PDB file of C-alpha atoms in Angstrom:
ATOM      1  CA  MET A 473      27.313  -3.219  -6.504  1.00 61.00           C
ATOM      2  CA  LEU A 474      26.828   0.093  -4.763  1.00 69.00           C
ATOM      3  CA  VAL A 475      28.833   0.576  -1.584  1.00 73.00           C
ATOM      4  CA  VAL A 476      28.083   3.361   0.891  1.00 75.00           C
ATOM      5  CA  SER A 477      30.055   4.022   4.058  1.00 76.00           C
ATOM      6  CA  TYR A 478      28.278   3.487   7.354  1.00 77.00           C
ATOM      7  CA  ALA A 479      28.975   7.099   8.306  1.00 79.00           C
ATOM      8  CA  ASP A 480      26.992   8.290   5.269  1.00 81.00           C
ATOM      9  CA  PHE A 481      24.291   5.704   5.838  1.00 79.00           C
ATOM     10  CA  PHE A 482      23.766   6.646   9.484  1.00 81.00           C
ATOM     11  CA  ALA A 483      23.882  10.362   8.642  1.00 85.00           C
ATOM     12  CA  ASN A 484      20.709   9.933   6.567  1.00 83.00           C
ATOM     13  CA  PRO A 485      19.294   6.392   6.949  1.00 83.00           C
ATOM     14  CA  ALA A 486      15.813   7.362   5.765  1.00 86.00           C
ATOM     15  CA  LEU A 487      17.171   8.348   2.340  1.00 85.00           C
ATOM     16  CA  TYR A 488      18.929   5.017   1.840  1.00 81.00           C
ATOM     17  CA  LYS A 489      15.976   3.002   3.168  1.00 82.00           C
ATOM     18  CA  GLU A 490      13.671   4.810   0.748  1.00 84.00           C
ATOM     19  CA  LYS A 491      16.028   4.112  -2.170  1.00 81.00           C
ATOM     20  CA  ALA A 492      16.283   0.484  -1.070  1.00 80.00           C
ATOM     21  CA  GLU A 493      12.502   0.140  -1.194  1.00 81.00           C
ATOM     22  CA  ASN A 494      12.174   1.896  -4.557  1.00 82.00           C
ATOM     23  CA  TYR A 495      15.079   0.227  -6.370  1.00 80.00           C
ATOM     24  CA  GLY A 496      15.294  -3.115  -4.610  1.00 77.00           C
ATOM     25  CA  ILE A 497      18.672  -2.391  -3.039  1.00 75.00           C
ATOM     26  CA  LYS A 498      19.719  -4.700  -0.231  1.00 75.00           C
ATOM     27  CA  ILE A 499      21.244  -3.127   2.885  1.00 74.00           C
ATOM     28  CA  LEU A 500      23.818  -5.472   4.398  1.00 74.00           C
ATOM     29  CA  PRO A 501      24.778  -5.464   8.074  1.00 73.00           C
ATOM     30  CA  GLN A 502      28.143  -4.094   9.118  1.00 69.00           C
ATOM     31  CA  LYS A 503      30.892  -6.705   9.134  1.00 70.00           C
ATOM     32  CA  LYS A 504      32.596  -7.443  12.397  1.00 71.00           C
ATOM     33  CA  GLY A 505      36.346  -6.981  12.572  1.00 70.00           C
ATOM     34  CA  LYS A 506      38.700  -9.845  11.858  1.00 71.00           C
ATOM     35  CA  LYS A 507      40.219 -11.559  14.838  1.00 76.00           C
ATOM     36  CA  GLN A 508      43.908 -10.937  15.253  1.00 78.00           C
ATOM     37  CA  SER A 509      46.517 -13.596  15.716  1.00 85.00           C
ATOM     38  CA  ARG A 510      48.008 -14.091  19.165  1.00 88.00           C
ATOM     39  CA  ARG A 511      51.353 -12.746  17.979  1.00 89.00           C
ATOM     40  CA  ILE A 512      49.806  -9.486  16.769  1.00 86.00           C
ATOM     41  CA  GLN A 513      47.648  -9.218  19.903  1.00 87.00           C
ATOM     42  CA  LYS A 514      50.771  -9.573  22.074  1.00 90.00           C
ATOM     43  CA  LYS A 515      52.394  -6.717  20.149  1.00 88.00           C
ATOM     44  CA  PHE A 516      49.317  -4.529  20.652  1.00 84.00           C
ATOM     45  CA  ASP A 517      49.300  -5.371  24.356  1.00 86.00           C
ATOM     46  CA  ALA A 518      52.983  -4.429  24.632  1.00 86.00           C
ATOM     47  CA  LEU A 519      52.356  -1.107  22.873  1.00 83.00           C
ATOM     48  CA  ASN A 520      49.389  -0.351  25.099  1.00 80.00           C
ATOM     49  CA  ALA A 521      51.494  -1.142  28.165  1.00 82.00           C
ATOM     50  CA  VAL A 522      54.084   1.529  27.315  1.00 79.00           C
ATOM     51  CA  ILE A 523      51.609   4.258  26.404  1.00 76.00           C
ATOM     52  CA  GLY A 524      51.951   7.052  28.909  1.00 71.00           C
ATOM     53  CA  ILE A 525      55.452   6.186  30.142  1.00 74.00           C
ATOM     54  CA  LEU A 526      56.898   9.283  28.472  1.00 70.00           C
ATOM     55  CA  PRO A 527      55.087  12.548  29.122  1.00 72.00           C
ATOM     56  CA  SER A 528      53.413  14.014  26.062  1.00 72.00           C
ATOM     57  CA  ASP A 529      55.084  17.403  26.508  1.00 78.00           C
ATOM     58  CA  VAL A 530      58.630  16.079  25.927  1.00 76.00           C
ATOM     59  CA  ASP A 531      60.403  17.690  22.985  1.00 81.00           C
ATOM     60  CA  GLU A 532      62.336  14.836  21.398  1.00 80.00           C
ATOM     61  CA  LYS A 533      64.643  17.065  19.358  1.00 85.00           C
ATOM     62  CA  THR A 534      65.755  18.998  22.438  1.00 86.00           C
ATOM     63  CA  ALA A 535      66.257  15.800  24.443  1.00 82.00           C
ATOM     64  CA  LYS A 536      68.290  14.245  21.626  1.00 85.00           C
ATOM     65  CA  PHE A 537      70.431  17.386  21.293  1.00 88.00           C
ATOM     66  CA  GLU A 538      71.092  17.459  25.063  1.00 88.00           C
ATOM     67  CA  ARG A 539      72.038  13.774  25.071  1.00 86.00           C
ATOM     68  CA  LEU A 540      74.462  14.245  22.177  1.00 89.00           C
ATOM     69  CA  ASN A 541      76.054  17.240  23.932  1.00 91.00           C
ATOM     70  CA  ARG A 542      76.662  15.162  27.082  1.00 87.00           C
ATOM     71  CA  GLN A 543      78.513  12.472  25.101  1.00 79.00           C
TER      72      GLN A 543
END
């Protein structure tokens, strides 16, 4: 079995379609993603809910050092 990534296939689909016609290769459709369990989906939802709470420009090492100095 020959496996080609979809990125390569869509970069030059004519090449792969030509090879499929000449060599009898079958081009399979892209598989859809697996459904996630409710437990995992809840975890993803919780992570997405906290994204953006802390500003991206915070230096964690400096903040940790300052917190330790206050204690």
